[in-house]
CSV table of C-alpha atoms in Angstrom, one decimal:
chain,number,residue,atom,x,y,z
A,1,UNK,CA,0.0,0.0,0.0
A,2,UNK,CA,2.0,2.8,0.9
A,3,UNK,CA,5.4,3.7,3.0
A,4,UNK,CA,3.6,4.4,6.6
A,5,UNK,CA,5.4,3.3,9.7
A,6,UNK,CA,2.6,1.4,12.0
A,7,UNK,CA,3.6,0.7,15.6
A,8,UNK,CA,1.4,-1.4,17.7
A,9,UNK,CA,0.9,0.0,21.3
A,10,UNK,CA,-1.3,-2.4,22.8
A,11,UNK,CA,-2.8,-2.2,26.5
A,12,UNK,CA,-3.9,-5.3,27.3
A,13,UNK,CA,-7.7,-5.4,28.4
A,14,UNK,CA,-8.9,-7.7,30.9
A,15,UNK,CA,-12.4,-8.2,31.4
A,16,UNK,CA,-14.3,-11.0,33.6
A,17,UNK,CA,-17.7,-9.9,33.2
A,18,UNK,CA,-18.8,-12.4,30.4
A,19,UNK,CA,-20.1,-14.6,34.0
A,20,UNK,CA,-22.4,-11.7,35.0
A,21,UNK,CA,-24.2,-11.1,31.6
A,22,UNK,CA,-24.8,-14.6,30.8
A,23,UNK,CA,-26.5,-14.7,34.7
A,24,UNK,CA,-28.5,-11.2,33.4
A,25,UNK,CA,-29.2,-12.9,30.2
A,26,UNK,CA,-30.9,-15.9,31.8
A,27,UNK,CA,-32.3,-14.2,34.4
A,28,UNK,CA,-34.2,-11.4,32.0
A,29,UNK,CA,-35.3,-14.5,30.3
A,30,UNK,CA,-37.0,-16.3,32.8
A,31,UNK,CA,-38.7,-13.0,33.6
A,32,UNK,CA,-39.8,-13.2,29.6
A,33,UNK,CA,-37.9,-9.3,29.3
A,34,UNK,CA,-36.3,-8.7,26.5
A,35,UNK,CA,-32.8,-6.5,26.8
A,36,UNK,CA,-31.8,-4.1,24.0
A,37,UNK,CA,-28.3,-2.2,24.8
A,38,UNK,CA,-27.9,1.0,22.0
A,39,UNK,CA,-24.4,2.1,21.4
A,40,UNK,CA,-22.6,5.1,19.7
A,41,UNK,CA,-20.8,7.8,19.2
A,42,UNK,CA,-21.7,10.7,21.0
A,43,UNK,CA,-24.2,12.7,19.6
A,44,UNK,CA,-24.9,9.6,17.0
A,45,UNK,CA,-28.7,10.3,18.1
A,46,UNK,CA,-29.0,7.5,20.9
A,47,UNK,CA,-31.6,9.4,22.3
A,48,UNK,CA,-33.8,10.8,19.9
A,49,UNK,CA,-33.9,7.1,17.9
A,50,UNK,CA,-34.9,6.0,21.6
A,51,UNK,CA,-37.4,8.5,22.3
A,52,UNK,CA,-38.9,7.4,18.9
A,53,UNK,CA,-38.8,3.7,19.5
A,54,UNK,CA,-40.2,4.1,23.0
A,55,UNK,CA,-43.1,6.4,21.5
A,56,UNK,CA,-43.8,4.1,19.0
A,57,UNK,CA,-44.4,0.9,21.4
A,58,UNK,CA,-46.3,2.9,24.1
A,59,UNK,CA,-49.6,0.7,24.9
A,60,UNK,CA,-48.2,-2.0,23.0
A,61,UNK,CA,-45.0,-3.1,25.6
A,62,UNK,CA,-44.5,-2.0,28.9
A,63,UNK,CA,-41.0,-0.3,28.4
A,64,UNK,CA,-37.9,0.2,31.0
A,65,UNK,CA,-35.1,2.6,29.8
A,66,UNK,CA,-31.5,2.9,31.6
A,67,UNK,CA,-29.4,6.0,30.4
A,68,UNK,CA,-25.9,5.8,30.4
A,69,UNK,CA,-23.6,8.6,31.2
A,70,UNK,CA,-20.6,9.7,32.6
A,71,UNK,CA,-22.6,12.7,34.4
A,72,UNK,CA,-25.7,14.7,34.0
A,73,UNK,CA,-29.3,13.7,33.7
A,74,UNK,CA,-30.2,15.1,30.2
A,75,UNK,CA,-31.0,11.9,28.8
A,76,UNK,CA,-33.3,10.6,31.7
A,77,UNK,CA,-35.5,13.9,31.7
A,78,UNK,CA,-36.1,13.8,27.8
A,79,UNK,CA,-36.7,10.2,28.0
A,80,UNK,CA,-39.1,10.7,30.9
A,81,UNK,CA,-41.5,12.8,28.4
A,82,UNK,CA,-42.7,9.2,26.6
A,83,UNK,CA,-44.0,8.1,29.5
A,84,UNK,CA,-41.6,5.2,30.3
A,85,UNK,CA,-39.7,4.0,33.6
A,86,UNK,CA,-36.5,5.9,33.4
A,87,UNK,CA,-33.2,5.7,35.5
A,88,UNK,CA,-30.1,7.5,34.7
A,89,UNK,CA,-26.4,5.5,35.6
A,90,UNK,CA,-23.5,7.4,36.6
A,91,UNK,CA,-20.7,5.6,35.5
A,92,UNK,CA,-18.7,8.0,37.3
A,93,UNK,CA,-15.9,8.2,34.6
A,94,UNK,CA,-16.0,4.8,32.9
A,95,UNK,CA,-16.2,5.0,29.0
A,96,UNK,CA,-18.6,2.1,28.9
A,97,UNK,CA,-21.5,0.3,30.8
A,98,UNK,CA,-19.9,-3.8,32.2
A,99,UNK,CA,-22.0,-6.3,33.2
A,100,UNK,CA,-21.7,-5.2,36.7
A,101,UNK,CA,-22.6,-1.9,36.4
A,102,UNK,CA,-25.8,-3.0,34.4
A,103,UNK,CA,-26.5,-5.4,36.9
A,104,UNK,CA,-26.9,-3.1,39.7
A,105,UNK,CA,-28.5,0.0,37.0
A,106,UNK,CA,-31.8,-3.4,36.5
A,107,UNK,CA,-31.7,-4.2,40.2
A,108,UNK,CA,-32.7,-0.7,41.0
A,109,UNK,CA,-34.7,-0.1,37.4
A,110,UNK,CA,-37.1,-3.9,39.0
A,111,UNK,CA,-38.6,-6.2,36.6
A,112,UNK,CA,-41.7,-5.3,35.9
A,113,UNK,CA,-41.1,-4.3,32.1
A,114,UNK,CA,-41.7,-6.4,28.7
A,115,UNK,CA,-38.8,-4.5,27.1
A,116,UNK,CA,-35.6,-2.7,29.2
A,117,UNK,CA,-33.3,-1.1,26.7
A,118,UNK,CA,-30.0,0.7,27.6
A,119,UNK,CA,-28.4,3.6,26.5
A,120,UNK,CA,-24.7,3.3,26.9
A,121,UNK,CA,-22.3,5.7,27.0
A,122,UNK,CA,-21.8,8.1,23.4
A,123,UNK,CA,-18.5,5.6,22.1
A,124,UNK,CA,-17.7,3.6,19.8
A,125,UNK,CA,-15.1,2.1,20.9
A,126,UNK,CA,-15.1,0.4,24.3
A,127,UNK,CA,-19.0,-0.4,24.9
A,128,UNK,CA,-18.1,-3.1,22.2
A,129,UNK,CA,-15.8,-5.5,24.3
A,130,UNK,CA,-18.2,-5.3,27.2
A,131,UNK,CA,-20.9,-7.8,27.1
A,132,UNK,CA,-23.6,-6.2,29.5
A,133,UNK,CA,-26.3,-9.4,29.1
A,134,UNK,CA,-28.2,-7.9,25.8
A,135,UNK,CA,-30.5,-10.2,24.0
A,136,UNK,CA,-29.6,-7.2,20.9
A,137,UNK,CA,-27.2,-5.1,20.3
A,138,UNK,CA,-28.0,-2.1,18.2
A,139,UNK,CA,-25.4,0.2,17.2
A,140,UNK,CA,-26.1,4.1,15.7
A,141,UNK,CA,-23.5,5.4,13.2
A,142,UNK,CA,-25.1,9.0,12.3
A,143,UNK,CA,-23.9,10.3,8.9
A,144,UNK,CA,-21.9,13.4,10.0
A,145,UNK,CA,-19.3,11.1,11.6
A,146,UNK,CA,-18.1,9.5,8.0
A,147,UNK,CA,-18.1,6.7,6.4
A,148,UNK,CA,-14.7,5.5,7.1
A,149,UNK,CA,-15.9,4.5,10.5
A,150,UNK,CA,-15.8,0.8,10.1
A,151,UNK,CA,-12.3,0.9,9.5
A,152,UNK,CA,-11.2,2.4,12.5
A,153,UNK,CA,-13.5,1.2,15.3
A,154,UNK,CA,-14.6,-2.4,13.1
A,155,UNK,CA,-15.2,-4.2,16.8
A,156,UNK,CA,-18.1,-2.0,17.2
A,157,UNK,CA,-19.3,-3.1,13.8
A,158,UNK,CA,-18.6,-6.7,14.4
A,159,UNK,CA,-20.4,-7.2,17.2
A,160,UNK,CA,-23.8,-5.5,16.8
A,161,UNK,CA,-26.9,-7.4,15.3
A,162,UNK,CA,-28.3,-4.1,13.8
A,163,UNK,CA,-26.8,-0.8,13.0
A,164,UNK,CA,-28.7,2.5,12.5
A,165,UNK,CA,-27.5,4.9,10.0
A,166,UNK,CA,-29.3,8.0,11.4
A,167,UNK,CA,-29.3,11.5,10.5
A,168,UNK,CA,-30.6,11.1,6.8
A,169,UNK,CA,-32.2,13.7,6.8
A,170,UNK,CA,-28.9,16.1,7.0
A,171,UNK,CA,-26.8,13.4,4.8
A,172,UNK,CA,-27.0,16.0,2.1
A,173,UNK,CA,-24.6,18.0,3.7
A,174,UNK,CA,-22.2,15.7,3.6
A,175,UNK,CA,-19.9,13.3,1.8
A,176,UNK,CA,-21.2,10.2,3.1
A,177,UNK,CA,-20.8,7.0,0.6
A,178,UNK,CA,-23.2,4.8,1.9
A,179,UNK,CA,-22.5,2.0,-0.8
A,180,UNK,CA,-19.5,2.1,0.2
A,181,UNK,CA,-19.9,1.6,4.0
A,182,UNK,CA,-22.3,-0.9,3.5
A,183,UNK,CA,-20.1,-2.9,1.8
A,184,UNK,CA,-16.9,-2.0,4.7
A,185,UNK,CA,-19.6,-3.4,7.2
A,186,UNK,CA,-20.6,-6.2,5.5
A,187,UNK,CA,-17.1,-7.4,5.3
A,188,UNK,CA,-16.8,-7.6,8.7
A,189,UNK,CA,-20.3,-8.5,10.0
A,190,UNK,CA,-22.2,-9.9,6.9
A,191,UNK,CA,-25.3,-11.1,9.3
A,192,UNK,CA,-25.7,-7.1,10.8
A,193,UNK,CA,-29.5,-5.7,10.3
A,194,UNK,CA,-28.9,-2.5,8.4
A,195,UNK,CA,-31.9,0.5,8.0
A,196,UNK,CA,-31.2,3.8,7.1
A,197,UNK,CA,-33.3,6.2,8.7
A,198,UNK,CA,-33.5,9.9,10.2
A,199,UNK,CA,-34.5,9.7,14.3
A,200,UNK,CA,-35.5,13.0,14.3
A,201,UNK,CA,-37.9,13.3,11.4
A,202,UNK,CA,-38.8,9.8,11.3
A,203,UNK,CA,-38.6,9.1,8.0
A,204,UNK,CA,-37.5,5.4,7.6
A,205,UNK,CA,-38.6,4.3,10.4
A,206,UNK,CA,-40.8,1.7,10.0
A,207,UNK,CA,-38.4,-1.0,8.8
A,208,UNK,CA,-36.8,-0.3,12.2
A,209,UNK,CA,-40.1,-0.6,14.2
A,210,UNK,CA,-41.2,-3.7,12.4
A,211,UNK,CA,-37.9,-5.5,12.8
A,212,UNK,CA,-37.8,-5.1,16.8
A,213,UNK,CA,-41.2,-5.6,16.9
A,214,UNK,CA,-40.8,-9.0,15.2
A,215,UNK,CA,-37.9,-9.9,17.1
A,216,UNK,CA,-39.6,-8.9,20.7
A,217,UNK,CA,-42.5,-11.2,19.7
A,218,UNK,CA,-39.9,-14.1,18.3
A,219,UNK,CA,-37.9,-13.9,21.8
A,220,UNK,CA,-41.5,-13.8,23.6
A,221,UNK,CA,-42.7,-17.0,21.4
B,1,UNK,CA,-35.5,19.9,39.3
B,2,UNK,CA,-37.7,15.9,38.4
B,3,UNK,CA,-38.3,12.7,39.7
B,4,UNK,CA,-35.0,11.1,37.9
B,5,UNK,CA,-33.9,8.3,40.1
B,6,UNK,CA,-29.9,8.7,39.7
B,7,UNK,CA,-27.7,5.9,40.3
B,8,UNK,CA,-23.9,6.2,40.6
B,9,UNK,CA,-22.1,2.9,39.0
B,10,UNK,CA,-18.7,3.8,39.3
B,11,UNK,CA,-15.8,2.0,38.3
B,12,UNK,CA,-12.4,3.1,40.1
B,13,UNK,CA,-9.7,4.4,37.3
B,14,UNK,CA,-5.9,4.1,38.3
B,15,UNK,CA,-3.4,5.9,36.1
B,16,UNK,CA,0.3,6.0,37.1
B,17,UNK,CA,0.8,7.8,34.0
B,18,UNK,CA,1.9,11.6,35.0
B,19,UNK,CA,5.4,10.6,36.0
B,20,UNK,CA,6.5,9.9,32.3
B,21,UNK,CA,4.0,12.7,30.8
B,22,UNK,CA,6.2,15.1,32.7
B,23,UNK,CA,9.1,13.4,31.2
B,24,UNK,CA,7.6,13.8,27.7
B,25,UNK,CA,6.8,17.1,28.0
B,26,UNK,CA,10.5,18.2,29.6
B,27,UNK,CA,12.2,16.2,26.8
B,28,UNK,CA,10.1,17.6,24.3
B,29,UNK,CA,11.0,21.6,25.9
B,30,UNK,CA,14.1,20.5,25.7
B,31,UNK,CA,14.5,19.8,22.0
B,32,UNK,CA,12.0,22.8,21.5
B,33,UNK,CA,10.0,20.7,20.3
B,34,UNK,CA,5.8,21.8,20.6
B,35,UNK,CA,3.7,18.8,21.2
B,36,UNK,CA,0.2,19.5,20.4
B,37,UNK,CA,-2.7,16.8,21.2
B,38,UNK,CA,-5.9,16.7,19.4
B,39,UNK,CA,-9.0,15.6,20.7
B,40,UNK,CA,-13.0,14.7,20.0
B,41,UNK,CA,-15.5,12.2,19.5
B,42,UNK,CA,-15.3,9.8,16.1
B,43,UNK,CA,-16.0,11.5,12.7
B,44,UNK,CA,-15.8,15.3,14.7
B,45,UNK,CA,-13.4,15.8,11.9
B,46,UNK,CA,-9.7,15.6,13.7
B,47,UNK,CA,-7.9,14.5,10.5
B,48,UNK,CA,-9.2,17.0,8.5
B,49,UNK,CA,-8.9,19.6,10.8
B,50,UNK,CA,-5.4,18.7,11.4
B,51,UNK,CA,-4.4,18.5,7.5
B,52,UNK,CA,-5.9,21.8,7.0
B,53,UNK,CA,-3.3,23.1,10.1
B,54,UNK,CA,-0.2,21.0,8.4
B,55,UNK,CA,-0.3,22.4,4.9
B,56,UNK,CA,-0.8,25.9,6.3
B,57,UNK,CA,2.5,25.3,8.6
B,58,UNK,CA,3.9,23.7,6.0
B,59,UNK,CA,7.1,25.5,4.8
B,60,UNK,CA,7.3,27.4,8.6
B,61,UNK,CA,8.1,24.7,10.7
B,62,UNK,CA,9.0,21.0,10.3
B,63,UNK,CA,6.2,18.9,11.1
B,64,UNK,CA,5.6,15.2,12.8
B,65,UNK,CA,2.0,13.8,13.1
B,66,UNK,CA,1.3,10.7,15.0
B,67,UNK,CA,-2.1,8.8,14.0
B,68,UNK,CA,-3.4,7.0,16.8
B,69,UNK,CA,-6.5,4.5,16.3
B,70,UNK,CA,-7.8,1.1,17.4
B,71,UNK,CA,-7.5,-0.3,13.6
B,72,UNK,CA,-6.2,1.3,10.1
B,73,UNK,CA,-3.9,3.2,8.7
B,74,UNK,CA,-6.8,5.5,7.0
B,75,UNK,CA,-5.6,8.8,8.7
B,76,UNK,CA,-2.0,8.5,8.5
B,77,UNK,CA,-2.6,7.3,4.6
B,78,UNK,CA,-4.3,10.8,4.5
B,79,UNK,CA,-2.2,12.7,6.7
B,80,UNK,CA,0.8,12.0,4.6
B,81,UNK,CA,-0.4,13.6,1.4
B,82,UNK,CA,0.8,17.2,3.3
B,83,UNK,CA,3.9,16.5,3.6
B,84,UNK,CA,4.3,16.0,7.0
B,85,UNK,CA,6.2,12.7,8.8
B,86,UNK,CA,3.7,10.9,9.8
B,87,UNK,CA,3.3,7.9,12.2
B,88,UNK,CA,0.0,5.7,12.6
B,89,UNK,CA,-0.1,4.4,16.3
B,90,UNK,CA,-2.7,0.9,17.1
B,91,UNK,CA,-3.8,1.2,20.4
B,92,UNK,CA,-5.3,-2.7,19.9
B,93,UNK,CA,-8.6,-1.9,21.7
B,94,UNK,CA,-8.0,0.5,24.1
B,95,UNK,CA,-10.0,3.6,23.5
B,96,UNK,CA,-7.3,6.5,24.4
B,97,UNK,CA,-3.3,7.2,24.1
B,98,UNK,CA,-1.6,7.0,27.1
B,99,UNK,CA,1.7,8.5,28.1
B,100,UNK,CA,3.6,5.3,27.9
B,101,UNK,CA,1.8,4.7,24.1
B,102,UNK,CA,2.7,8.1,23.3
B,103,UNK,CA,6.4,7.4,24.4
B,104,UNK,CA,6.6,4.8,22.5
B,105,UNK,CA,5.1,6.9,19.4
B,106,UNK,CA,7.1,9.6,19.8
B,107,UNK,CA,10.7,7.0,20.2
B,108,UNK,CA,9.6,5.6,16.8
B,109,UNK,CA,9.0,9.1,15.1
B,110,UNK,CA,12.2,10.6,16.4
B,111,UNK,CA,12.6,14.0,16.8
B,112,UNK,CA,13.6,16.2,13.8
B,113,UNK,CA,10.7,18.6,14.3
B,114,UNK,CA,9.6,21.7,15.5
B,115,UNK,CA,5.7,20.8,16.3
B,116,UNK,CA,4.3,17.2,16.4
B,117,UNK,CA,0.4,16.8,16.2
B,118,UNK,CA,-0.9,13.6,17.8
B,119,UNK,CA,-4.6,13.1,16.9
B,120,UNK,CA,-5.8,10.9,19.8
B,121,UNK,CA,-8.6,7.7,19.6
B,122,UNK,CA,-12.1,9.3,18.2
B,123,UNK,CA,-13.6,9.4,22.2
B,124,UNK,CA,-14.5,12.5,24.0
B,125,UNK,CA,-14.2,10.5,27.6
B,126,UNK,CA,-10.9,8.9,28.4
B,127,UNK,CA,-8.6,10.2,26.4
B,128,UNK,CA,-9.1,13.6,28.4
B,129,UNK,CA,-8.1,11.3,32.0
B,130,UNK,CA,-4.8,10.9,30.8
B,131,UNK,CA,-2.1,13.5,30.1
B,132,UNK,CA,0.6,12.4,27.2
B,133,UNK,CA,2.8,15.2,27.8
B,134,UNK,CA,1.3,17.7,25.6
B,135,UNK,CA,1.8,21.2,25.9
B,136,UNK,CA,-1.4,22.0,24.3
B,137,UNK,CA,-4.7,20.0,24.3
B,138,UNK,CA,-7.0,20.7,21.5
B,139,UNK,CA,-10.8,19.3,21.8
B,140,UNK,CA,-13.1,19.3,18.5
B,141,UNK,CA,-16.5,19.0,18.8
B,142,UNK,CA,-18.6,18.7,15.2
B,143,UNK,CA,-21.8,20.8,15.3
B,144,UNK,CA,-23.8,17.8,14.6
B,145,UNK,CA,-22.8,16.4,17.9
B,146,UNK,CA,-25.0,18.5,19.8
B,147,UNK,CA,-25.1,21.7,22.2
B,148,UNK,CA,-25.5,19.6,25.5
B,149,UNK,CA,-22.4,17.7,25.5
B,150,UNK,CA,-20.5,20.0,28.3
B,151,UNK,CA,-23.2,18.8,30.5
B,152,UNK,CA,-22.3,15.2,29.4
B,153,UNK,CA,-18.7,14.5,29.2
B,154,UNK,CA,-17.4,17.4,31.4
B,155,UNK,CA,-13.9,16.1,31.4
B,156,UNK,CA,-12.7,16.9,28.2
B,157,UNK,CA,-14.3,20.2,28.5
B,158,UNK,CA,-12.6,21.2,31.2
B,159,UNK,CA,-9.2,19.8,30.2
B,160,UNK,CA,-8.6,21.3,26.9
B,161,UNK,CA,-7.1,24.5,26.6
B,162,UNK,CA,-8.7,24.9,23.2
B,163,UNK,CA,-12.2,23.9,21.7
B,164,UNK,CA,-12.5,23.9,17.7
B,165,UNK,CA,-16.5,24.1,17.2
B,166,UNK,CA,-16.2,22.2,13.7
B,167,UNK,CA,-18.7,21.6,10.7
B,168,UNK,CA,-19.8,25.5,10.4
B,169,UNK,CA,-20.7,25.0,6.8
B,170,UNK,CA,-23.6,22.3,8.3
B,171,UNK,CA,-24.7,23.9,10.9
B,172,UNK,CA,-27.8,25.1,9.6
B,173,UNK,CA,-28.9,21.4,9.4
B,174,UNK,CA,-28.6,21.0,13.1
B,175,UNK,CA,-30.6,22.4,15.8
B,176,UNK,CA,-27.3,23.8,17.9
B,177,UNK,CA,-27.7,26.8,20.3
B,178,UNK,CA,-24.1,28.0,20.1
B,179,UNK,CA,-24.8,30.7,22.5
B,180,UNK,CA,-26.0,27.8,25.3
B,181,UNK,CA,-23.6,25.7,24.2
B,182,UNK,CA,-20.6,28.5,24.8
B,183,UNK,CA,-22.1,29.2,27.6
B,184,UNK,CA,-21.8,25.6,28.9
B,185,UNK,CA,-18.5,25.2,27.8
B,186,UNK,CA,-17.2,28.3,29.6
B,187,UNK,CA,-18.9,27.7,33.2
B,188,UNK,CA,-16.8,24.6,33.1
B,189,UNK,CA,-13.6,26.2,31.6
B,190,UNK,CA,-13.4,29.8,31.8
B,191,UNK,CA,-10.3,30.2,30.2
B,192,UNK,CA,-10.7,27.8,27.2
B,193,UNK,CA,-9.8,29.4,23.5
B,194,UNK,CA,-12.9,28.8,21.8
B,195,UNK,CA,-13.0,28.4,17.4
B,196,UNK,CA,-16.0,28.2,15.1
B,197,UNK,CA,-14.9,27.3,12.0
B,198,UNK,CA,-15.3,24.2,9.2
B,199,UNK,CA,-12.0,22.5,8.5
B,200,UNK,CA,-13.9,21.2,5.8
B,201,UNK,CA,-14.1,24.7,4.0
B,202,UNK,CA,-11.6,26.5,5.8
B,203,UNK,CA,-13.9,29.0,6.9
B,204,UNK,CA,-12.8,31.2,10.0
B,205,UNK,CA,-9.8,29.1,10.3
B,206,UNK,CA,-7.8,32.1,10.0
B,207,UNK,CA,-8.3,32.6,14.0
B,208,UNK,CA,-6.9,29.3,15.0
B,209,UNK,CA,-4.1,29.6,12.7
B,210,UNK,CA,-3.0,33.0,14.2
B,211,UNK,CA,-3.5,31.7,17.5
B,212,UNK,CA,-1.5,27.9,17.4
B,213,UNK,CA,1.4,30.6,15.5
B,214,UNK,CA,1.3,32.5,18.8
B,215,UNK,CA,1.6,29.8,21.1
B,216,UNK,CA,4.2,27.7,19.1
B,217,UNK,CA,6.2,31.2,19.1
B,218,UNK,CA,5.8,32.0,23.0
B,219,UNK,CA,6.4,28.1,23.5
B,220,UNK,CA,10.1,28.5,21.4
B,221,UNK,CA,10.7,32.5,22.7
């Protein structure tokens, strides 16, 4: 390819939380709640494809939400507005929600929900080695951040069942080759669920709310 | 303020790593060397921010650039049509450079500049926890992002000596209160150096060129 020096400077990561998510994992089930952990970038648009999803299952699914953040409860008091259980996690400096951490965040959330999802924190990097007991993993890419993204942060891309492109409605303003990252995140995850849609005017939605509709009722079957 | 039931999960961070940042950042003064580190969430726009900054230094002072990502060489591939030396730095996984990773870097670049650039892991949370010796932080954050991210990842707000308020030219897609969000930004950091401007265009880069000319000056004065 080309003449660039690359140096690896690996920190090794330990993690031992893959016991405690299979025990959430089990546990949710027997309780017949389905767990859906939403990752991204900050600013991707966790929130507002939250708020939307949430709004869109009112009446239909009794609904628990866990927001994620390293401070502030901005995301608990907008998601409070569609009417579903909210509680807001402090991780207190940690980049990413573990299994631990989500295990204490549903103890105090309680059961009493058909659907819980999780907002981690806004990153696309570590939330992706942490297995926090999801029966999906959804992962937002919003189209300001580039379509190289795959390349740089693939893990993210690997491990997700469905990614999001959001922000469709602004993808005029910039140069975003979706062919092209289609096709970068199909080479590393060919089985991912991939709809295009815009959280904040909705258009495209409906793929998205028929798909997690369909897999809430398969997992409930 | 609401009924938001707030939980703190947090997970204890240890970093030994201010020992050899100090050493980094005295070996660098000593070989007048300005080390400037870049910061921001994925896709804010770091590479092409820092491309524009390279080819309009590029004749005035002899530039390094370290790349550092989980995966790829895509930025350093890009980074090297300026001119510049650049190196690409793998973290393998971990989501921000350390001081020890940016020893290493920096050992493997040598030291036949006057200013080296690193552009840190796309993250707006840990890479602001751990000084690499830089004598100038720079944070970017993309306008599609959004205005309330002061109030969620504080850190990097009030770490960085400079903020670059990037994607000007899109803004108009993207319901951002600069005002509030200046106003956020400064009630953390009163004495952050604050840019608007779109490294994609170039407009009202003129500011933060005069400005990273002043401090490189003062730094070699």
């Amino acid at each position: 390819m080309n003449g660039i020096r690359i140096r690896e400077v690996k920190e090794g990561i330990i993690s031992q939380n893959d016991i405690t998510a299979a025990g959430i994992r089990s546990h949710l089930a027997e309780k017949h709640i389905f767990f859906v952990n939403v990752m991204g970038s900050p600013g991707c648009g966790k929130t507002t494809f939250l708020k939307r999803t949430v709004e869109a299952l009112a009446g239909k699914a009794g609904i628990g939400v866990m927001e994620a953040d390293v401070d502030s409860d901005t995301d608990a008091v907008l998601m409070e507005k569609t009417g579903a259980d909210v509680i807001q996690l402090h991780t207190g400096g940690a980049c990413h929600m573990d299994a631990h951490m989500t295990k204490e965040g549903l103890n105090e959330l309680g059961d009493e929900f058909d659907i819980i999802f999780l907002e981690n924190v806004g990153n696309l990097v570590c939330p992706a080695e942490f297995d926090v007991g999801a029966h999906l993993s959804v992962m937002i890419l919003g189209i300001p951040e580039g379509d190289d993204k795959p390349l740089k942060y693939p893990l993210m891309f690997k491990t997700s069942d469905v990614l999001i492109i959001n922000k469709t409605d602004a993808g005029e303003a910039f140069d975003f080759n979706e062919e092209l990252f289609r096709e970068r995140v199909l080479s590393l995850n060919p089985d991912i669920r991939i709809f295009s849609l815009s959280a904040k005017t909705g258009a495209g939605f409906d793929g998205w709310m028929s798909f997690i509709k369909e897999k809430y009722e398969d997992y409930r079957a």
